[in-house]
C-alpha positions as a Markdown table, in Angstrom:
| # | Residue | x | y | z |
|---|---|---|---|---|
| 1 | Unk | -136.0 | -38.3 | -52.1 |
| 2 | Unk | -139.6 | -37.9 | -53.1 |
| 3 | Unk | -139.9 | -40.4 | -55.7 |
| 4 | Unk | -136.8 | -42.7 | -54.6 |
| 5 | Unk | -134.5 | -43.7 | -56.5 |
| 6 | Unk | -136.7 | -43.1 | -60.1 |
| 7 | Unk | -135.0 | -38.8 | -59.5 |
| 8 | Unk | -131.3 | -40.4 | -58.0 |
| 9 | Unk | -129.6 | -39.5 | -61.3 |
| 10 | Unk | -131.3 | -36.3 | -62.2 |
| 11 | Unk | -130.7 | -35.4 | -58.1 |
| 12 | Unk | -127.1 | -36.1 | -58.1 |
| 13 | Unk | -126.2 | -34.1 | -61.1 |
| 14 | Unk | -127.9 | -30.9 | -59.6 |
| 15 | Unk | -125.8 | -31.6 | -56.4 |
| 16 | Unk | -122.7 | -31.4 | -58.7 |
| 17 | Unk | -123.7 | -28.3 | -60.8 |
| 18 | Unk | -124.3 | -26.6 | -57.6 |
| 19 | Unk | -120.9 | -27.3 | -56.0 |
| 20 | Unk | -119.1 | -26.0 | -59.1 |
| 21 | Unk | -121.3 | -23.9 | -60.3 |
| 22 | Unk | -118.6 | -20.9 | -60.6 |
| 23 | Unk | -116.0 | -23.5 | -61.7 |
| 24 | Unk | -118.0 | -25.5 | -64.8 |
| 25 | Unk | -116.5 | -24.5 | -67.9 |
| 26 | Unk | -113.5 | -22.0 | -66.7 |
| 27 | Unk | -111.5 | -24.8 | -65.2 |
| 28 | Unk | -113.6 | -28.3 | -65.3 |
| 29 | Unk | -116.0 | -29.9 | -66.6 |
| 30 | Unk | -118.8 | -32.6 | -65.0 |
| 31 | Unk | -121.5 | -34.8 | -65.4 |
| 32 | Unk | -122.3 | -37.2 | -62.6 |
| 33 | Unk | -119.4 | -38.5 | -61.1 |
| 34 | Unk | -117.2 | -37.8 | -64.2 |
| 35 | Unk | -114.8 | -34.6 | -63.6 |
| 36 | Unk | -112.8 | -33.2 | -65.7 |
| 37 | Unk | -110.1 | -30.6 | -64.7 |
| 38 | Unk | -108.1 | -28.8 | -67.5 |
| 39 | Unk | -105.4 | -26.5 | -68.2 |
| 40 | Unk | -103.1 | -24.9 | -70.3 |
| 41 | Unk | -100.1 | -25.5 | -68.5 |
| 42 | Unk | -98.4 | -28.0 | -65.6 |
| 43 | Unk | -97.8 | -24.6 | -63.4 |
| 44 | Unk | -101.7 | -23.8 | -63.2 |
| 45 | Unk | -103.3 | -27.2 | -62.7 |
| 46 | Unk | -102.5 | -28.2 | -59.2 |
| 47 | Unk | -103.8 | -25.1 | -58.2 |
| 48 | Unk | -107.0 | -25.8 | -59.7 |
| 49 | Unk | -106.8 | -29.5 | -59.0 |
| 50 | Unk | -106.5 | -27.9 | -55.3 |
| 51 | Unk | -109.7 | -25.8 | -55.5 |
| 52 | Unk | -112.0 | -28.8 | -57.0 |
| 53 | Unk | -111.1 | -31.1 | -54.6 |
| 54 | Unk | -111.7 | -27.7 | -52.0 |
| 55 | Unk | -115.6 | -28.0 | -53.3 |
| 56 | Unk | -116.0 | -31.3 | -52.7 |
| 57 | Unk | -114.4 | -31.5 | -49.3 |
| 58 | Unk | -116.7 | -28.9 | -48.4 |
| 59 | Unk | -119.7 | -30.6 | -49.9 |
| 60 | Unk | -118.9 | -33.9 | -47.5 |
| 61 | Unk | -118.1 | -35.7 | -51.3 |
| 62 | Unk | -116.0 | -38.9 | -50.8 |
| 63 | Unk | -113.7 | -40.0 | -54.0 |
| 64 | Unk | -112.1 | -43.2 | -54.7 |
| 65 | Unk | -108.3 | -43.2 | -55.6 |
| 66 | Unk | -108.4 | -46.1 | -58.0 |
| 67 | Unk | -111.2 | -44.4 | -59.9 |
| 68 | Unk | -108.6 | -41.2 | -60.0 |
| 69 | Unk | -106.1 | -40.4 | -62.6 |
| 70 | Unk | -103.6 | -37.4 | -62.6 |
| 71 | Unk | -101.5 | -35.4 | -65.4 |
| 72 | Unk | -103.1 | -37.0 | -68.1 |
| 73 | Unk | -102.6 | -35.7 | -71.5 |
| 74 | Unk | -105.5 | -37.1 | -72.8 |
| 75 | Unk | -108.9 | -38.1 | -70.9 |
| 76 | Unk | -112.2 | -40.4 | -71.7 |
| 77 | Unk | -115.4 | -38.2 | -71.3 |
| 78 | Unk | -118.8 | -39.2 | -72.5 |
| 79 | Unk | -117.9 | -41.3 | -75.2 |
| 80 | Unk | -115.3 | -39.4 | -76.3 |
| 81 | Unk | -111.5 | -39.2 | -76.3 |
| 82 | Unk | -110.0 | -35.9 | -75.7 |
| 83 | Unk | -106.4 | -34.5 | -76.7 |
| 84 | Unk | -104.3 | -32.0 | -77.5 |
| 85 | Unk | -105.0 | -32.2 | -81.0 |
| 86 | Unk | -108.8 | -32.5 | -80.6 |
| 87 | Unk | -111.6 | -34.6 | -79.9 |
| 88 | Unk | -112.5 | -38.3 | -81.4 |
| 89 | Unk | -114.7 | -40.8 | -80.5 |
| 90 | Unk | -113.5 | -43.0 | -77.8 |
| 91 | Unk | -112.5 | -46.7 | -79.5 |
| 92 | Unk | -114.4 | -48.7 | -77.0 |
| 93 | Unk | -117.6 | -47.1 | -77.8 |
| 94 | Unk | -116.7 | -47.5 | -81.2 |
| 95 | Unk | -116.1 | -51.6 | -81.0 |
| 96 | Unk | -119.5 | -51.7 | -79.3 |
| 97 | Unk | -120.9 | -49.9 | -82.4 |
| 98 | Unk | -119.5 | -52.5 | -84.7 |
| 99 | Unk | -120.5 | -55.7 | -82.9 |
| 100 | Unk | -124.2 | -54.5 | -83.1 |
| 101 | Unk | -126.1 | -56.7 | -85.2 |
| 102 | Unk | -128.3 | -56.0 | -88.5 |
| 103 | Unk | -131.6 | -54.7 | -87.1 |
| 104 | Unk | -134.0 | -57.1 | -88.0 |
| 105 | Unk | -137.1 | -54.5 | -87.2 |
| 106 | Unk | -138.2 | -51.5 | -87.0 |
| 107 | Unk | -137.5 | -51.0 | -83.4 |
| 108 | Unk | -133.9 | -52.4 | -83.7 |
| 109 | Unk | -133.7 | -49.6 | -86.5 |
| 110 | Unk | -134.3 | -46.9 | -84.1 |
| 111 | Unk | -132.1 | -47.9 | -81.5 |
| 112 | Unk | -129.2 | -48.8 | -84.2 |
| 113 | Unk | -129.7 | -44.5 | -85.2 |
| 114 | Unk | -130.1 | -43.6 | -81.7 |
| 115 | Unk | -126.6 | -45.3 | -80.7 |
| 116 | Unk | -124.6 | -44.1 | -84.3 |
| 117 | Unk | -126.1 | -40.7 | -83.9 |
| 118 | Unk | -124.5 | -39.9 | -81.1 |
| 119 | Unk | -121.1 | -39.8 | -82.9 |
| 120 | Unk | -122.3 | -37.9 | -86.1 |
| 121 | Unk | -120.0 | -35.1 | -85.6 |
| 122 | Unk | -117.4 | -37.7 | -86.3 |
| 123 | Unk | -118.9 | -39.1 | -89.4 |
| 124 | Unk | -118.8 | -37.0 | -92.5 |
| 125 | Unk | -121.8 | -37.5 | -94.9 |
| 126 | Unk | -124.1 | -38.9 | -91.7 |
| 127 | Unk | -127.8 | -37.3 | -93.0 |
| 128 | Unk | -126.7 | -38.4 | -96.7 |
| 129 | Unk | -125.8 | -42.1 | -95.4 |
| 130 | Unk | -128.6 | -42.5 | -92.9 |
| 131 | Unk | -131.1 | -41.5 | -95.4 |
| 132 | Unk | -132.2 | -45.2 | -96.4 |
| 133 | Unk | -132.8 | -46.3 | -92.8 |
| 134 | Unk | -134.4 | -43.2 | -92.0 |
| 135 | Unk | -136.9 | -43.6 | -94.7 |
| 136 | Unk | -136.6 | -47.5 | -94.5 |
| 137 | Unk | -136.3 | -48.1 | -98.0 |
| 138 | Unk | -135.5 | -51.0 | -100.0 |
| 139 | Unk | -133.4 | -53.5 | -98.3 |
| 140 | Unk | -130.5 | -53.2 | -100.5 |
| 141 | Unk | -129.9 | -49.6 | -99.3 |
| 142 | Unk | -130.8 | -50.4 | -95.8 |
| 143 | Unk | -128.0 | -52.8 | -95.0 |
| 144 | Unk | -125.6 | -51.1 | -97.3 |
| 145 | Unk | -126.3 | -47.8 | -94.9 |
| 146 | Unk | -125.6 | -49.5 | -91.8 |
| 147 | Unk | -122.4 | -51.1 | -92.6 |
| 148 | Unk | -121.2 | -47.8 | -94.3 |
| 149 | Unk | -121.9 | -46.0 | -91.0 |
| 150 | Unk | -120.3 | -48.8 | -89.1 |
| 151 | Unk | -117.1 | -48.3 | -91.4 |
| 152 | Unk | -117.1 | -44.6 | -91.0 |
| 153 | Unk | -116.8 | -44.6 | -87.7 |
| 154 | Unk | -113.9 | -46.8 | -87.5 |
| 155 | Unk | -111.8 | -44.1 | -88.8 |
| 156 | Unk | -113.3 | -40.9 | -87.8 |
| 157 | Unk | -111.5 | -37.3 | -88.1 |
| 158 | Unk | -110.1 | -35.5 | -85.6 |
| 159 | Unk | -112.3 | -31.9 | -84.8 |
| 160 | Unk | -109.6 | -29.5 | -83.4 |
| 161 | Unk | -110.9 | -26.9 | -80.7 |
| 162 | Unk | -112.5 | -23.9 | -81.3 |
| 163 | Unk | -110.4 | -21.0 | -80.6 |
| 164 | Unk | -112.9 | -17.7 | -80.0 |
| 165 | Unk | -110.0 | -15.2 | -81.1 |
| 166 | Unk | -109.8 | -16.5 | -84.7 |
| 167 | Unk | -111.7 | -15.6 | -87.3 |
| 168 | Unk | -114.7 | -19.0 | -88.8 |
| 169 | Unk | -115.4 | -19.9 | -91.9 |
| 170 | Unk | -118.6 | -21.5 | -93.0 |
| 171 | Unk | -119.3 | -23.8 | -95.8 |
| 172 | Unk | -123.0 | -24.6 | -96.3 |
| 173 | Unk | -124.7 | -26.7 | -99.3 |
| 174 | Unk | -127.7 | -28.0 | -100.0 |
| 175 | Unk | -129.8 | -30.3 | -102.3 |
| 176 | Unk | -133.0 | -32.4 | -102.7 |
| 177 | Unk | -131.1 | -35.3 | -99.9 |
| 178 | Unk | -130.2 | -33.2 | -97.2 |
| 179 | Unk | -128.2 | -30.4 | -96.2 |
| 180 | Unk | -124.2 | -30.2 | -95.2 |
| 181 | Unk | -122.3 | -27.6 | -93.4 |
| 182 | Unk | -118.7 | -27.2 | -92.3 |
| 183 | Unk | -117.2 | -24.9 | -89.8 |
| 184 | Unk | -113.3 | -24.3 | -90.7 |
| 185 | Unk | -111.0 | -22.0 | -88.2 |
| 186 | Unk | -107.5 | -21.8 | -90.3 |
| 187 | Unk | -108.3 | -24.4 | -92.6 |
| 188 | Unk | -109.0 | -26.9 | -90.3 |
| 189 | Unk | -112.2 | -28.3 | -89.1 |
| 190 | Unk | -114.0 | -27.3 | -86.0 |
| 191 | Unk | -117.3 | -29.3 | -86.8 |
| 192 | Unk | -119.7 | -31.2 | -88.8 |
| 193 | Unk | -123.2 | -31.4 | -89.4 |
| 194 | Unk | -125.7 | -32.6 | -91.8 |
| 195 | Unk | -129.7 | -33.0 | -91.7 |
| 196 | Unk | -131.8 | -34.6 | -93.8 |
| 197 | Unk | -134.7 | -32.7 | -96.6 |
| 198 | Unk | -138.0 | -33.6 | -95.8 |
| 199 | Unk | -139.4 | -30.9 | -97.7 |
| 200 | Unk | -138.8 | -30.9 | -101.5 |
| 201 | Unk | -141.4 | -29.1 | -103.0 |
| 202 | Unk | -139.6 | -25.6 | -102.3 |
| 203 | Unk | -137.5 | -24.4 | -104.9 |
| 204 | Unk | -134.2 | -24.3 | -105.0 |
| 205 | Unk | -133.3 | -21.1 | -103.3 |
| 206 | Unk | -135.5 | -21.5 | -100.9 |
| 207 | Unk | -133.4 | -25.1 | -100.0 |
| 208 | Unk | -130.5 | -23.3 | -100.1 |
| 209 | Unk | -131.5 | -20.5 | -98.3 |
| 210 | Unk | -132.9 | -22.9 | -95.5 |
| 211 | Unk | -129.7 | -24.9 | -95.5 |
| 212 | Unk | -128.1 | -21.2 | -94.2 |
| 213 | Unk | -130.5 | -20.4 | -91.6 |
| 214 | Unk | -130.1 | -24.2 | -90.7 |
| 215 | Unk | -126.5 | -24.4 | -90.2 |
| 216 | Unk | -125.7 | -20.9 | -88.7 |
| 217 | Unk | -128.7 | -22.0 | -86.4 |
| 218 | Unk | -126.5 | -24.8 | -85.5 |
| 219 | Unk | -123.5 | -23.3 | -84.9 |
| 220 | Unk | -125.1 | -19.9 | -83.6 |
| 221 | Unk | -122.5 | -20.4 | -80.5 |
| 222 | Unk | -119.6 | -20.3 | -82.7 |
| 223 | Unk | -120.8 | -17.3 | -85.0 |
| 224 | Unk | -123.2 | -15.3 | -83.0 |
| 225 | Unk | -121.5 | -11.4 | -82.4 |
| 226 | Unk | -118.9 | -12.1 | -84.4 |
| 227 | Unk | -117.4 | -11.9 | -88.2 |
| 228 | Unk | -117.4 | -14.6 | -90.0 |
| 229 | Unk | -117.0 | -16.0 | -93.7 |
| 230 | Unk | -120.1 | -17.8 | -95.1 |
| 231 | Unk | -119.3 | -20.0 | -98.4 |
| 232 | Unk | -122.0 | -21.0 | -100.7 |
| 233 | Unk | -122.6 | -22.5 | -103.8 |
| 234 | Unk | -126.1 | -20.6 | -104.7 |
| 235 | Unk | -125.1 | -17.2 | -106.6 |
| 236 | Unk | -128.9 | -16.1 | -106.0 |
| 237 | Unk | -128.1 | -16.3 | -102.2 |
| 238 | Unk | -125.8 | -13.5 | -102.6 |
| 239 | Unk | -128.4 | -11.2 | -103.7 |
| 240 | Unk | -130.9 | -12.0 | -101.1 |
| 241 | Unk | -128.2 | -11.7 | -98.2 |
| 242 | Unk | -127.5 | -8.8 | -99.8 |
| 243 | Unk | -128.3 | -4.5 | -98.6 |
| 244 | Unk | -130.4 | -4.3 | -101.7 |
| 245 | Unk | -132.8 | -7.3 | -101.7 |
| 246 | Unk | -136.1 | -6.2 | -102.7 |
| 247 | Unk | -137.5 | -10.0 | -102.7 |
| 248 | Unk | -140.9 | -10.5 | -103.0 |
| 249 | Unk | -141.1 | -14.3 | -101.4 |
| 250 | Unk | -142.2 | -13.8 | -98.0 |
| 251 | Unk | -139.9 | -17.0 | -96.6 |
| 252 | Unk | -137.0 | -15.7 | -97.8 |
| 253 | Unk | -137.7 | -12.3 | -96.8 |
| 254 | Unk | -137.6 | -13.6 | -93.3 |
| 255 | Unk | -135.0 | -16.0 | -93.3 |
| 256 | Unk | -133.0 | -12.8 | -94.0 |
| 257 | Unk | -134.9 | -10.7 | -91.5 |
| 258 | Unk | -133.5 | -13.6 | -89.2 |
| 259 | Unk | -129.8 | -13.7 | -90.4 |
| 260 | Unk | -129.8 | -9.7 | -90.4 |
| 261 | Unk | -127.9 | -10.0 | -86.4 |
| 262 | Unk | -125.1 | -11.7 | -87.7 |
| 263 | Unk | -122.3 | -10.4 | -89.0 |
| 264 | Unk | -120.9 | -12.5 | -92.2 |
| 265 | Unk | -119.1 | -11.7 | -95.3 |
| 266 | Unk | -120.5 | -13.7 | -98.3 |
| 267 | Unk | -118.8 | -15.8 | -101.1 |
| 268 | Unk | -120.2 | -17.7 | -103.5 |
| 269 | Unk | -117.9 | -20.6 | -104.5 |
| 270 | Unk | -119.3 | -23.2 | -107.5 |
| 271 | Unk | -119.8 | -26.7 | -105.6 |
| 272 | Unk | -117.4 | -28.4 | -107.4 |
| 273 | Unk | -114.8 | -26.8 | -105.1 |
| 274 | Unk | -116.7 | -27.3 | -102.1 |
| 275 | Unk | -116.2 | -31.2 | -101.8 |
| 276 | Unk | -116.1 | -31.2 | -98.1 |
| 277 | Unk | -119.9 | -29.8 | -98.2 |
| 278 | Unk | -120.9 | -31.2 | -101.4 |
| 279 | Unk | -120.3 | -34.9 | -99.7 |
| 280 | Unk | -122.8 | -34.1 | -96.6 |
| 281 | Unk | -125.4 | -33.0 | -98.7 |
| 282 | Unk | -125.7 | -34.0 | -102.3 |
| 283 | Unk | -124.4 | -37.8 | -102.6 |
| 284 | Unk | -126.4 | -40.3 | -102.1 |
| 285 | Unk | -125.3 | -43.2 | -99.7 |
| 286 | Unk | -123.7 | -45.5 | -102.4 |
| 287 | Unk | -121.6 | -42.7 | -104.1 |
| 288 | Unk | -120.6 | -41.8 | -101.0 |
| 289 | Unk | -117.9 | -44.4 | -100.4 |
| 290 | Unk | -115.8 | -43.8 | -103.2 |
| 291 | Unk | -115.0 | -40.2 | -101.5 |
| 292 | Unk | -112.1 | -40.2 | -98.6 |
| 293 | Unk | -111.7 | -39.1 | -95.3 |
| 294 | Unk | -109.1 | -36.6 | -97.3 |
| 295 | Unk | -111.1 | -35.6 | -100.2 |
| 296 | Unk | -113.9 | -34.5 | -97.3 |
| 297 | Unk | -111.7 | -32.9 | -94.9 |
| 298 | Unk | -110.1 | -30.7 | -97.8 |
| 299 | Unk | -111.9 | -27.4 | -98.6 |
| 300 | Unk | -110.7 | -27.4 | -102.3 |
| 301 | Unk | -110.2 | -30.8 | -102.8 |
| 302 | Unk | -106.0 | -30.1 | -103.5 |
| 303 | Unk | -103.7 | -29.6 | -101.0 |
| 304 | Unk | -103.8 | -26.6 | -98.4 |
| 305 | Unk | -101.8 | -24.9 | -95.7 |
| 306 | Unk | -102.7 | -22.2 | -93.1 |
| 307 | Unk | -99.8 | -19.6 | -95.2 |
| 308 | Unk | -101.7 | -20.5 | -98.4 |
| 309 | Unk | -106.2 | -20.1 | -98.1 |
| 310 | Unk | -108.1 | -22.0 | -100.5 |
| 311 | Unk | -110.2 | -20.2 | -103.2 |
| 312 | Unk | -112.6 | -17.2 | -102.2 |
| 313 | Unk | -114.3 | -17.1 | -105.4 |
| 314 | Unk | -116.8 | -14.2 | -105.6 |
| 315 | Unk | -116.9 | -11.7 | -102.7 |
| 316 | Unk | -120.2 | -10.2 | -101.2 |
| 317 | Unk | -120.0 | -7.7 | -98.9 |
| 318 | Unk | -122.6 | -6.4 | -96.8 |
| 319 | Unk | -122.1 | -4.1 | -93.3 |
| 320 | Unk | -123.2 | -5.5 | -90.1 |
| 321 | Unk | -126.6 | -4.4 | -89.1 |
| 322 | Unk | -128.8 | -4.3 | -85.7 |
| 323 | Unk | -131.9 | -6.7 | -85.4 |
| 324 | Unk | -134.1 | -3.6 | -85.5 |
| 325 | Unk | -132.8 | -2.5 | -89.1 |
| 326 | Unk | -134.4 | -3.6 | -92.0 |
| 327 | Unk | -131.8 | -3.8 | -94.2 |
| 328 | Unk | -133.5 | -5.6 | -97.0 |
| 329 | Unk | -136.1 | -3.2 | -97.1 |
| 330 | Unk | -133.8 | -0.1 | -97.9 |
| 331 | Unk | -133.5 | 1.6 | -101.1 |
């Protein structure tokens, strides 16, 4: 190697991506000298077991036995533990996380986010929570932050797998802390995300209408040429997502120029039905612990089945258009 061993890690993975380059993400996955082989059923899986181990025969690759396991249900990958029912952060890396110390500095700060953030899929409210160490405020907030992160991770929800064939729903909100979306499939939750407001001299729609370009941005691999259901809380979001928008503001004019590819039917729901959202966005880091891993997980905070959908509120309906139209520009 050129450099030595400063490119080893960086070299080895290219070796691996080019010895399954065909078979990455249709029957395994891999990174380094982690492999993961999966399938739906016990018939199929030796035979893929079979062509893995084929590539890396072929590629002169040596593997250890004792580092091997077979017919495993569920597997540890990258900090994660992955099941049938979905995927959660794997408990080891989680006791790490709560033995780590209160940061003292500003350096031990950083790392402290770097390591939580890692896992903020798995913790609802993480933008709204982090906010006090992210802007290092008083240290009252500060330490009540970190241990509330440390404590949401100890029980995290489970995020079931995407399945391409069913229909998403999106459920996006916004205030002056930060912005929270969540992507349902059949009432159930695919993923999480949340990102702090640094900006808060727009108005409100425009915060809105950022925390929907934001969030389909996000999950643009879930969405993008497909139909969806977007849920907001914003009435005047309807309009501007809507065939006749005539909008003068030049930012929101583009925001929906950029949205225009996607094809999404629009409800307005009133936040107070949109706990799940509300949570990740509006609350601040102390009134977020009197809400539940229930209360968050549950679109209308009641109970709710896949025979019985929650609540559409107010449908908006606009026709799937072609990046070149200008649909907001038509009479």
């Amino acid at each position: 190697m050129p450099f030595g061993l400063c490119i080893a890690v960086p070299a080895f993975e290219r070796s691996m991506e080019t010895v399954l380059i065909d078979f990455k993400w249709r029957i395994c996955l891999v990174y380094l000298d982690d492999c993961v082989i999966f399938s739906k059923d016990f018939p199929t899986h030796p035979v893929r077991v079979r062509q893995v181990l084929s590539r890396f025969r072929d590629a002169g690759f040596k593997l250890k036995m004792m580092k091997c396991h077979w017919r495993r249900s569920q597997v540890a990958f990258l900090g994660h533990i992955v099941t049938p029912a979905g995927i959660l952060p794997n408990p080891e890396k989680v006791k790490a996380v709560m033995n780590v110390q209160q940061p003292r500095d500003l350096h031990e700060i950083r790392s402290f986010l770097g390591l939580i953030s890692y896992f903020r899929r798995s913790i609802p409210g993480y933008a709204s929570i982090s906010a006090p160490l992210e802007r290092l405020k008083m240290k009252g907030d500060c330490e009540s932050a970190f241990q509330q992160l440390k404590r949401a991770l100890m029980k995290p929800p489970i995020l079931v797998y995407p399945d391409l064939n069913k229909r998403f729903s999106l459920y996006v909100d916004s205030s002056q802390y930060a912005v929270g979306a969540c992507l349902h499939m059949l009432w159930q939750t695919v993923d999480r995300s949340s990102k702090n407001w640094i900006n808060k001299e727009d108005g409100i729609s425009e915060i809105e209408c950022w925390g929907v370009v934001w969030s389909t941005r996000k999950f643009r691999c879930y969405l993008d040429k497909r139909e969806f259901d977007l849920y907001i809380d914003h009435q005047a979001l309807t309009w501007i997502f809507s065939p006749g928008n005539r909008t003068s503001n030049a930012k929101l004019a583009r925001w929906a120029m950029e949205k225009s590819n996607l094809q999404f039917i629009v409800y307005h729901k009133p936040g107070t039905s949109m706990g799940h959202v509300d949570g990740l966005s509006r609350l601040p880091a102390e009134r977020m612990a009197s809400l539940t891993i229930q209360d968050l997980l549950n679109p209308d905070n009641e109970p709710s089945s896949e025979n019985s959908p929650p609540k559409r509120g107010t449908l908006y309906t606009r026709q799937p258009k072609t990046p070149r139209q200008s649909w907001w520009m038509n009479p």
